[in-house]
Amino acid sequence: RFARLAEGKKQYAKALAAYDRAVKATPGNVDANFGLGAMQVTMGKIEDAKQSYDALRTIDEVKAADLLALIE
């Protein structure tokens, strides 16, 4: 939730850190994994976003496809 608030305020570094914490705390959380990858794309961290895509693909292929569309 904090990640989305920070993202809405364009505080991308804070949002990225919050999504990263959420993924580490709950690795199977689809929204956290997608949010992390999307924020990595927003910040130009494309290689990191590709790694997030790979992780998300093992959890939810549909959301992973959505993230891949952002990466490409």
PDB file of N, CA and C in Angstrom:
ATOM      1  N   ARG A   1       0.827  -1.194   0.000  1.00  0.00           N
ATOM      2  CA  ARG A   1       0.000   0.000   0.000  1.00  0.00           C
ATOM      3  C   ARG A   1       0.867   1.252   0.000  1.00  0.00           C
ATOM      4  N   PHE A   2       1.915   1.262   0.829  1.00  0.00           N
ATOM      5  CA  PHE A   2       2.825   2.407   0.860  1.00  0.00           C
ATOM      6  C   PHE A   2       3.460   2.616  -0.516  1.00  0.00           C
ATOM      7  N   ALA A   3       3.775   1.511  -1.180  1.00  0.00           N
ATOM      8  CA  ALA A   3       4.399   1.611  -2.505  1.00  0.00           C
ATOM      9  C   ALA A   3       3.491   2.359  -3.471  1.00  0.00           C
ATOM     10  N   ARG A   4       2.211   2.044  -3.455  1.00  0.00           N
ATOM     11  CA  ARG A   4       1.276   2.712  -4.367  1.00  0.00           C
ATOM     12  C   ARG A   4       1.130   4.195  -4.029  1.00  0.00           C
ATOM     13  N   LEU A   5       1.122   4.509  -2.742  1.00  0.00           N
ATOM     14  CA  LEU A   5       1.035   5.917  -2.337  1.00  0.00           C
ATOM     15  C   LEU A   5       2.263   6.690  -2.818  1.00  0.00           C
ATOM     16  N   ALA A   6       3.446   6.103  -2.607  1.00  0.00           N
ATOM     17  CA  ALA A   6       4.675   6.756  -3.049  1.00  0.00           C
ATOM     18  C   ALA A   6       4.697   6.895  -4.565  1.00  0.00           C
ATOM     19  N   GLU A   7       4.244   5.867  -5.249  1.00  0.00           N
ATOM     20  CA  GLU A   7       4.200   5.909  -6.715  1.00  0.00           C
ATOM     21  C   GLU A   7       3.270   7.026  -7.186  1.00  0.00           C
ATOM     22  N   GLY A   8       2.124   7.152  -6.532  1.00  0.00           N
ATOM     23  CA  GLY A   8       1.167   8.203  -6.886  1.00  0.00           C
ATOM     24  C   GLY A   8       1.723   9.599  -6.698  1.00  0.00           C
ATOM     25  N   LYS A   9       2.647   9.733  -5.761  1.00  0.00           N
ATOM     26  CA  LYS A   9       3.285  11.029  -5.511  1.00  0.00           C
ATOM     27  C   LYS A   9       4.565  11.204  -6.325  1.00  0.00           C
ATOM     28  N   LYS A  10       4.796  10.252  -7.231  1.00  0.00           N
ATOM     29  CA  LYS A  10       5.994  10.252  -8.086  1.00  0.00           C
ATOM     30  C   LYS A  10       7.283  10.175  -7.278  1.00  0.00           C
ATOM     31  N   GLN A  11       7.194   9.528  -6.128  1.00  0.00           N
ATOM     32  CA  GLN A  11       8.371   9.260  -5.296  1.00  0.00           C
ATOM     33  C   GLN A  11       8.845   7.849  -5.645  1.00  0.00           C
ATOM     34  N   TYR A  12       9.418   7.745  -6.828  1.00  0.00           N
ATOM     35  CA  TYR A  12       9.707   6.448  -7.411  1.00  0.00           C
ATOM     36  C   TYR A  12      10.735   5.642  -6.627  1.00  0.00           C
ATOM     37  N   ALA A  13      11.753   6.263  -6.098  1.00  0.00           N
ATOM     38  CA  ALA A  13      12.754   5.523  -5.332  1.00  0.00           C
ATOM     39  C   ALA A  13      12.121   4.900  -4.082  1.00  0.00           C
ATOM     40  N   LYS A  14      11.240   5.644  -3.418  1.00  0.00           N
ATOM     41  CA  LYS A  14      10.545   5.108  -2.248  1.00  0.00           C
ATOM     42  C   LYS A  14       9.601   3.980  -2.643  1.00  0.00           C
ATOM     43  N   ALA A  15       8.912   4.153  -3.755  1.00  0.00           N
ATOM     44  CA  ALA A  15       8.008   3.110  -4.228  1.00  0.00           C
ATOM     45  C   ALA A  15       8.778   1.839  -4.582  1.00  0.00           C
ATOM     46  N   LEU A  16       9.894   2.005  -5.265  1.00  0.00           N
ATOM     47  CA  LEU A  16      10.719   0.863  -5.641  1.00  0.00           C
ATOM     48  C   LEU A  16      11.174   0.108  -4.395  1.00  0.00           C
ATOM     49  N   ALA A  17      11.639   0.831  -3.401  1.00  0.00           N
ATOM     50  CA  ALA A  17      12.098   0.199  -2.151  1.00  0.00           C
ATOM     51  C   ALA A  17      10.948  -0.525  -1.452  1.00  0.00           C
ATOM     52  N   ALA A  18       9.781   0.073  -1.460  1.00  0.00           N
ATOM     53  CA  ALA A  18       8.623  -0.547  -0.806  1.00  0.00           C
ATOM     54  C   ALA A  18       8.196  -1.817  -1.548  1.00  0.00           C
ATOM     55  N   TYR A  19       8.165  -1.779  -2.870  1.00  0.00           N
ATOM     56  CA  TYR A  19       7.831  -2.982  -3.631  1.00  0.00           C
ATOM     57  C   TYR A  19       8.878  -4.066  -3.393  1.00  0.00           C
ATOM     58  N   ASP A  20      10.135  -3.675  -3.333  1.00  0.00           N
ATOM     59  CA  ASP A  20      11.203  -4.638  -3.093  1.00  0.00           C
ATOM     60  C   ASP A  20      11.027  -5.313  -1.729  1.00  0.00           C
ATOM     61  N   ARG A  21      10.704  -4.531  -0.715  1.00  0.00           N
ATOM     62  CA  ARG A  21      10.463  -5.102   0.616  1.00  0.00           C
ATOM     63  C   ARG A  21       9.266  -6.049   0.587  1.00  0.00           C
ATOM     64  N   ALA A  22       8.227  -5.657  -0.124  1.00  0.00           N
ATOM     65  CA  ALA A  22       7.025  -6.492  -0.207  1.00  0.00           C
ATOM     66  C   ALA A  22       7.318  -7.825  -0.892  1.00  0.00           C
ATOM     67  N   VAL A  23       8.109  -7.789  -1.945  1.00  0.00           N
ATOM     68  CA  VAL A  23       8.462  -9.024  -2.649  1.00  0.00           C
ATOM     69  C   VAL A  23       9.308  -9.928  -1.760  1.00  0.00           C
ATOM     70  N   LYS A  24      10.234  -9.334  -1.028  1.00  0.00           N
ATOM     71  CA  LYS A  24      11.071 -10.137  -0.122  1.00  0.00           C
ATOM     72  C   LYS A  24      10.245 -10.737   1.009  1.00  0.00           C
ATOM     73  N   ALA A  25       9.257 -10.007   1.493  1.00  0.00           N
ATOM     74  CA  ALA A  25       8.419 -10.484   2.595  1.00  0.00           C
ATOM     75  C   ALA A  25       7.424 -11.548   2.124  1.00  0.00           C
ATOM     76  N   THR A  26       6.896 -11.359   0.905  1.00  0.00           N
ATOM     77  CA  THR A  26       5.889 -12.284   0.363  1.00  0.00           C
ATOM     78  C   THR A  26       6.215 -12.555  -1.106  1.00  0.00           C
ATOM     79  N   PRO A  27       7.170 -13.442  -1.366  1.00  0.00           N
ATOM     80  CA  PRO A  27       7.624 -13.672  -2.741  1.00  0.00           C
ATOM     81  C   PRO A  27       6.522 -14.095  -3.714  1.00  0.00           C
ATOM     82  N   GLY A  28       5.459 -14.678  -3.226  1.00  0.00           N
ATOM     83  CA  GLY A  28       4.385 -15.116  -4.104  1.00  0.00           C
ATOM     84  C   GLY A  28       3.319 -14.071  -4.365  1.00  0.00           C
ATOM     85  N   ASN A  29       3.524 -12.860  -3.872  1.00  0.00           N
ATOM     86  CA  ASN A  29       2.543 -11.793  -4.030  1.00  0.00           C
ATOM     87  C   ASN A  29       2.616 -11.240  -5.459  1.00  0.00           C
ATOM     88  N   VAL A  30       1.597 -11.511  -6.231  1.00  0.00           N
ATOM     89  CA  VAL A  30       1.569 -11.108  -7.648  1.00  0.00           C
ATOM     90  C   VAL A  30       1.637  -9.593  -7.794  1.00  0.00           C
ATOM     91  N   ASP A  31       0.830  -8.883  -7.010  1.00  0.00           N
ATOM     92  CA  ASP A  31       0.799  -7.415  -7.134  1.00  0.00           C
ATOM     93  C   ASP A  31       2.145  -6.792  -6.781  1.00  0.00           C
ATOM     94  N   ALA A  32       2.795  -7.304  -5.755  1.00  0.00           N
ATOM     95  CA  ALA A  32       4.103  -6.765  -5.362  1.00  0.00           C
ATOM     96  C   ALA A  32       5.140  -7.028  -6.443  1.00  0.00           C
ATOM     97  N   ASN A  33       5.127  -8.230  -6.993  1.00  0.00           N
ATOM     98  CA  ASN A  33       6.084  -8.559  -8.053  1.00  0.00           C
ATOM     99  C   ASN A  33       5.842  -7.720  -9.297  1.00  0.00           C
ATOM    100  N   PHE A  34       4.585  -7.556  -9.670  1.00  0.00           N
ATOM    101  CA  PHE A  34       4.275  -6.727 -10.834  1.00  0.00           C
ATOM    102  C   PHE A  34       4.658  -5.278 -10.564  1.00  0.00           C
ATOM    103  N   GLY A  35       4.312  -4.773  -9.384  1.00  0.00           N
ATOM    104  CA  GLY A  35       4.640  -3.396  -9.032  1.00  0.00           C
ATOM    105  C   GLY A  35       6.132  -3.140  -9.057  1.00  0.00           C
ATOM    106  N   LEU A  36       6.894  -4.096  -8.545  1.00  0.00           N
ATOM    107  CA  LEU A  36       8.353  -3.952  -8.570  1.00  0.00           C
ATOM    108  C   LEU A  36       8.862  -3.864 -10.002  1.00  0.00           C
ATOM    109  N   GLY A  37       8.412  -4.774 -10.836  1.00  0.00           N
ATOM    110  CA  GLY A  37       8.860  -4.748 -12.229  1.00  0.00           C
ATOM    111  C   GLY A  37       8.433  -3.489 -12.959  1.00  0.00           C
ATOM    112  N   ALA A  38       7.205  -3.065 -12.735  1.00  0.00           N
ATOM    113  CA  ALA A  38       6.718  -1.846 -13.395  1.00  0.00           C
ATOM    114  C   ALA A  38       7.505  -0.622 -12.932  1.00  0.00           C
ATOM    115  N   MET A  39       7.819  -0.574 -11.649  1.00  0.00           N
ATOM    116  CA  MET A  39       8.589   0.561 -11.133  1.00  0.00           C
ATOM    117  C   MET A  39      10.014   0.532 -11.681  1.00  0.00           C
ATOM    118  N   GLN A  40      10.564  -0.658 -11.837  1.00  0.00           N
ATOM    119  CA  GLN A  40      11.899  -0.771 -12.434  1.00  0.00           C
ATOM    120  C   GLN A  40      11.884  -0.238 -13.865  1.00  0.00           C
ATOM    121  N   VAL A  41      10.834  -0.525 -14.605  1.00  0.00           N
ATOM    122  CA  VAL A  41      10.708   0.010 -15.967  1.00  0.00           C
ATOM    123  C   VAL A  41      10.623   1.532 -15.916  1.00  0.00           C
ATOM    124  N   THR A  42       9.789   2.052 -15.035  1.00  0.00           N
ATOM    125  CA  THR A  42       9.629   3.503 -14.900  1.00  0.00           C
ATOM    126  C   THR A  42      10.964   4.186 -14.624  1.00  0.00           C
ATOM    127  N   MET A  43      11.796   3.512 -13.836  1.00  0.00           N
ATOM    128  CA  MET A  43      13.084   4.097 -13.461  1.00  0.00           C
ATOM    129  C   MET A  43      14.208   3.758 -14.438  1.00  0.00           C
ATOM    130  N   GLY A  44      13.864   3.067 -15.531  1.00  0.00           N
ATOM    131  CA  GLY A  44      14.871   2.756 -16.539  1.00  0.00           C
ATOM    132  C   GLY A  44      15.760   1.578 -16.187  1.00  0.00           C
ATOM    133  N   LYS A  45      15.364   0.783 -15.209  1.00  0.00           N
ATOM    134  CA  LYS A  45      16.147  -0.380 -14.782  1.00  0.00           C
ATOM    135  C   LYS A  45      15.624  -1.624 -15.511  1.00  0.00           C
ATOM    136  N   ILE A  46      15.850  -1.647 -16.804  1.00  0.00           N
ATOM    137  CA  ILE A  46      15.251  -2.663 -17.663  1.00  0.00           C
ATOM    138  C   ILE A  46      15.779  -4.062 -17.362  1.00  0.00           C
ATOM    139  N   GLU A  47      17.063  -4.202 -17.115  1.00  0.00           N
ATOM    140  CA  GLU A  47      17.602  -5.530 -16.799  1.00  0.00           C
ATOM    141  C   GLU A  47      16.990  -6.065 -15.505  1.00  0.00           C
ATOM    142  N   ASP A  48      16.817  -5.199 -14.509  1.00  0.00           N
ATOM    143  CA  ASP A  48      16.160  -5.613 -13.264  1.00  0.00           C
ATOM    144  C   ASP A  48      14.708  -5.989 -13.534  1.00  0.00           C
ATOM    145  N   ALA A  49      14.042  -5.231 -14.382  1.00  0.00           N
ATOM    146  CA  ALA A  49      12.647  -5.521 -14.730  1.00  0.00           C
ATOM    147  C   ALA A  49      12.526  -6.878 -15.413  1.00  0.00           C
ATOM    148  N   LYS A  50      13.507  -7.233 -16.226  1.00  0.00           N
ATOM    149  CA  LYS A  50      13.490  -8.542 -16.880  1.00  0.00           C
ATOM    150  C   LYS A  50      13.616  -9.657 -15.848  1.00  0.00           C
ATOM    151  N   GLN A  51      14.399  -9.443 -14.824  1.00  0.00           N
ATOM    152  CA  GLN A  51      14.518 -10.427 -13.746  1.00  0.00           C
ATOM    153  C   GLN A  51      13.197 -10.530 -12.987  1.00  0.00           C
ATOM    154  N   SER A  52      12.548  -9.405 -12.763  1.00  0.00           N
ATOM    155  CA  SER A  52      11.243  -9.414 -12.104  1.00  0.00           C
ATOM    156  C   SER A  52      10.216 -10.138 -12.969  1.00  0.00           C
ATOM    157  N   TYR A  53      10.316  -9.955 -14.270  1.00  0.00           N
ATOM    158  CA  TYR A  53       9.435 -10.668 -15.195  1.00  0.00           C
ATOM    159  C   TYR A  53       9.620 -12.176 -15.043  1.00  0.00           C
ATOM    160  N   ASP A  54      10.871 -12.614 -15.011  1.00  0.00           N
ATOM    161  CA  ASP A  54      11.141 -14.048 -14.870  1.00  0.00           C
ATOM    162  C   ASP A  54      10.535 -14.602 -13.583  1.00  0.00           C
ATOM    163  N   ALA A  55      10.670 -13.850 -12.489  1.00  0.00           N
ATOM    164  CA  ALA A  55      10.100 -14.283 -11.213  1.00  0.00           C
ATOM    165  C   ALA A  55       8.575 -14.302 -11.279  1.00  0.00           C
ATOM    166  N   LEU A  56       7.993 -13.272 -11.859  1.00  0.00           N
ATOM    167  CA  LEU A  56       6.540 -13.172 -11.944  1.00  0.00           C
ATOM    168  C   LEU A  56       5.954 -14.262 -12.840  1.00  0.00           C
ATOM    169  N   ARG A  57       6.681 -14.629 -13.852  1.00  0.00           N
ATOM    170  CA  ARG A  57       6.204 -15.657 -14.786  1.00  0.00           C
ATOM    171  C   ARG A  57       5.968 -16.991 -14.078  1.00  0.00           C
ATOM    172  N   THR A  58       6.722 -17.266 -13.015  1.00  0.00           N
ATOM    173  CA  THR A  58       6.540 -18.521 -12.278  1.00  0.00           C
ATOM    174  C   THR A  58       5.311 -18.473 -11.371  1.00  0.00           C
ATOM    175  N   ILE A  59       4.785 -17.267 -11.143  1.00  0.00           N
ATOM    176  CA  ILE A  59       3.647 -17.089 -10.244  1.00  0.00           C
ATOM    177  C   ILE A  59       2.347 -16.888 -11.019  1.00  0.00           C
ATOM    178  N   ASP A  60       2.397 -16.014 -12.026  1.00  0.00           N
ATOM    179  CA  ASP A  60       1.180 -15.649 -12.762  1.00  0.00           C
ATOM    180  C   ASP A  60       1.570 -15.243 -14.185  1.00  0.00           C
ATOM    181  N   GLU A  61       1.324 -16.130 -15.125  1.00  0.00           N
ATOM    182  CA  GLU A  61       1.742 -15.879 -16.505  1.00  0.00           C
ATOM    183  C   GLU A  61       1.015 -14.711 -17.152  1.00  0.00           C
ATOM    184  N   VAL A  62      -0.228 -14.468 -16.768  1.00  0.00           N
ATOM    185  CA  VAL A  62      -0.993 -13.362 -17.349  1.00  0.00           C
ATOM    186  C   VAL A  62      -0.397 -12.021 -16.919  1.00  0.00           C
ATOM    187  N   LYS A  63      -0.151 -11.857 -15.618  1.00  0.00           N
ATOM    188  CA  LYS A  63       0.454 -10.603 -15.132  1.00  0.00           C
ATOM    189  C   LYS A  63       1.875 -10.459 -15.668  1.00  0.00           C
ATOM    190  N   ALA A  64       2.569 -11.582 -15.818  1.00  0.00           N
ATOM    191  CA  ALA A  64       3.919 -11.538 -16.384  1.00  0.00           C
ATOM    192  C   ALA A  64       3.871 -11.010 -17.810  1.00  0.00           C
ATOM    193  N   ALA A  65       2.876 -11.403 -18.571  1.00  0.00           N
ATOM    194  CA  ALA A  65       2.730 -10.899 -19.940  1.00  0.00           C
ATOM    195  C   ALA A  65       2.466  -9.399 -19.931  1.00  0.00           C
ATOM    196  N   ASP A  66       1.682  -8.939 -18.956  1.00  0.00           N
ATOM    197  CA  ASP A  66       1.435  -7.497 -18.826  1.00  0.00           C
ATOM    198  C   ASP A  66       2.746  -6.752 -18.545  1.00  0.00           C
ATOM    199  N   LEU A  67       3.560  -7.332 -17.664  1.00  0.00           N
ATOM    200  CA  LEU A  67       4.843  -6.694 -17.347  1.00  0.00           C
ATOM    201  C   LEU A  67       5.762  -6.710 -18.571  1.00  0.00           C
ATOM    202  N   LEU A  68       5.776  -7.801 -19.287  1.00  0.00           N
ATOM    203  CA  LEU A  68       6.618  -7.880 -20.490  1.00  0.00           C
ATOM    204  C   LEU A  68       6.230  -6.801 -21.500  1.00  0.00           C
ATOM    205  N   ALA A  69       4.933  -6.521 -21.609  1.00  0.00           N
ATOM    206  CA  ALA A  69       4.488  -5.464 -22.513  1.00  0.00           C
ATOM    207  C   ALA A  69       5.057  -4.108 -22.090  1.00  0.00           C
ATOM    208  N   LEU A  70       5.184  -3.870 -20.792  1.00  0.00           N
ATOM    209  CA  LEU A  70       5.781  -2.619 -20.322  1.00  0.00           C
ATOM    210  C   LEU A  70       7.280  -2.576 -20.628  1.00  0.00           C
ATOM    211  N   ILE A  71       7.918  -3.708 -20.496  1.00  0.00           N
ATOM    212  CA  ILE A  71       9.375  -3.787 -20.740  1.00  0.00           C
ATOM    213  C   ILE A  71       9.685  -3.525 -22.210  1.00  0.00           C
ATOM    214  N   GLU A  72       8.863  -4.087 -23.076  1.00  0.00           N
ATOM    215  CA  GLU A  72       9.113  -3.953 -24.524  1.00  0.00           C
ATOM    216  C   GLU A  72       8.639  -2.607 -24.982  1.00  0.00           C
TER     217      GLU A  72
END
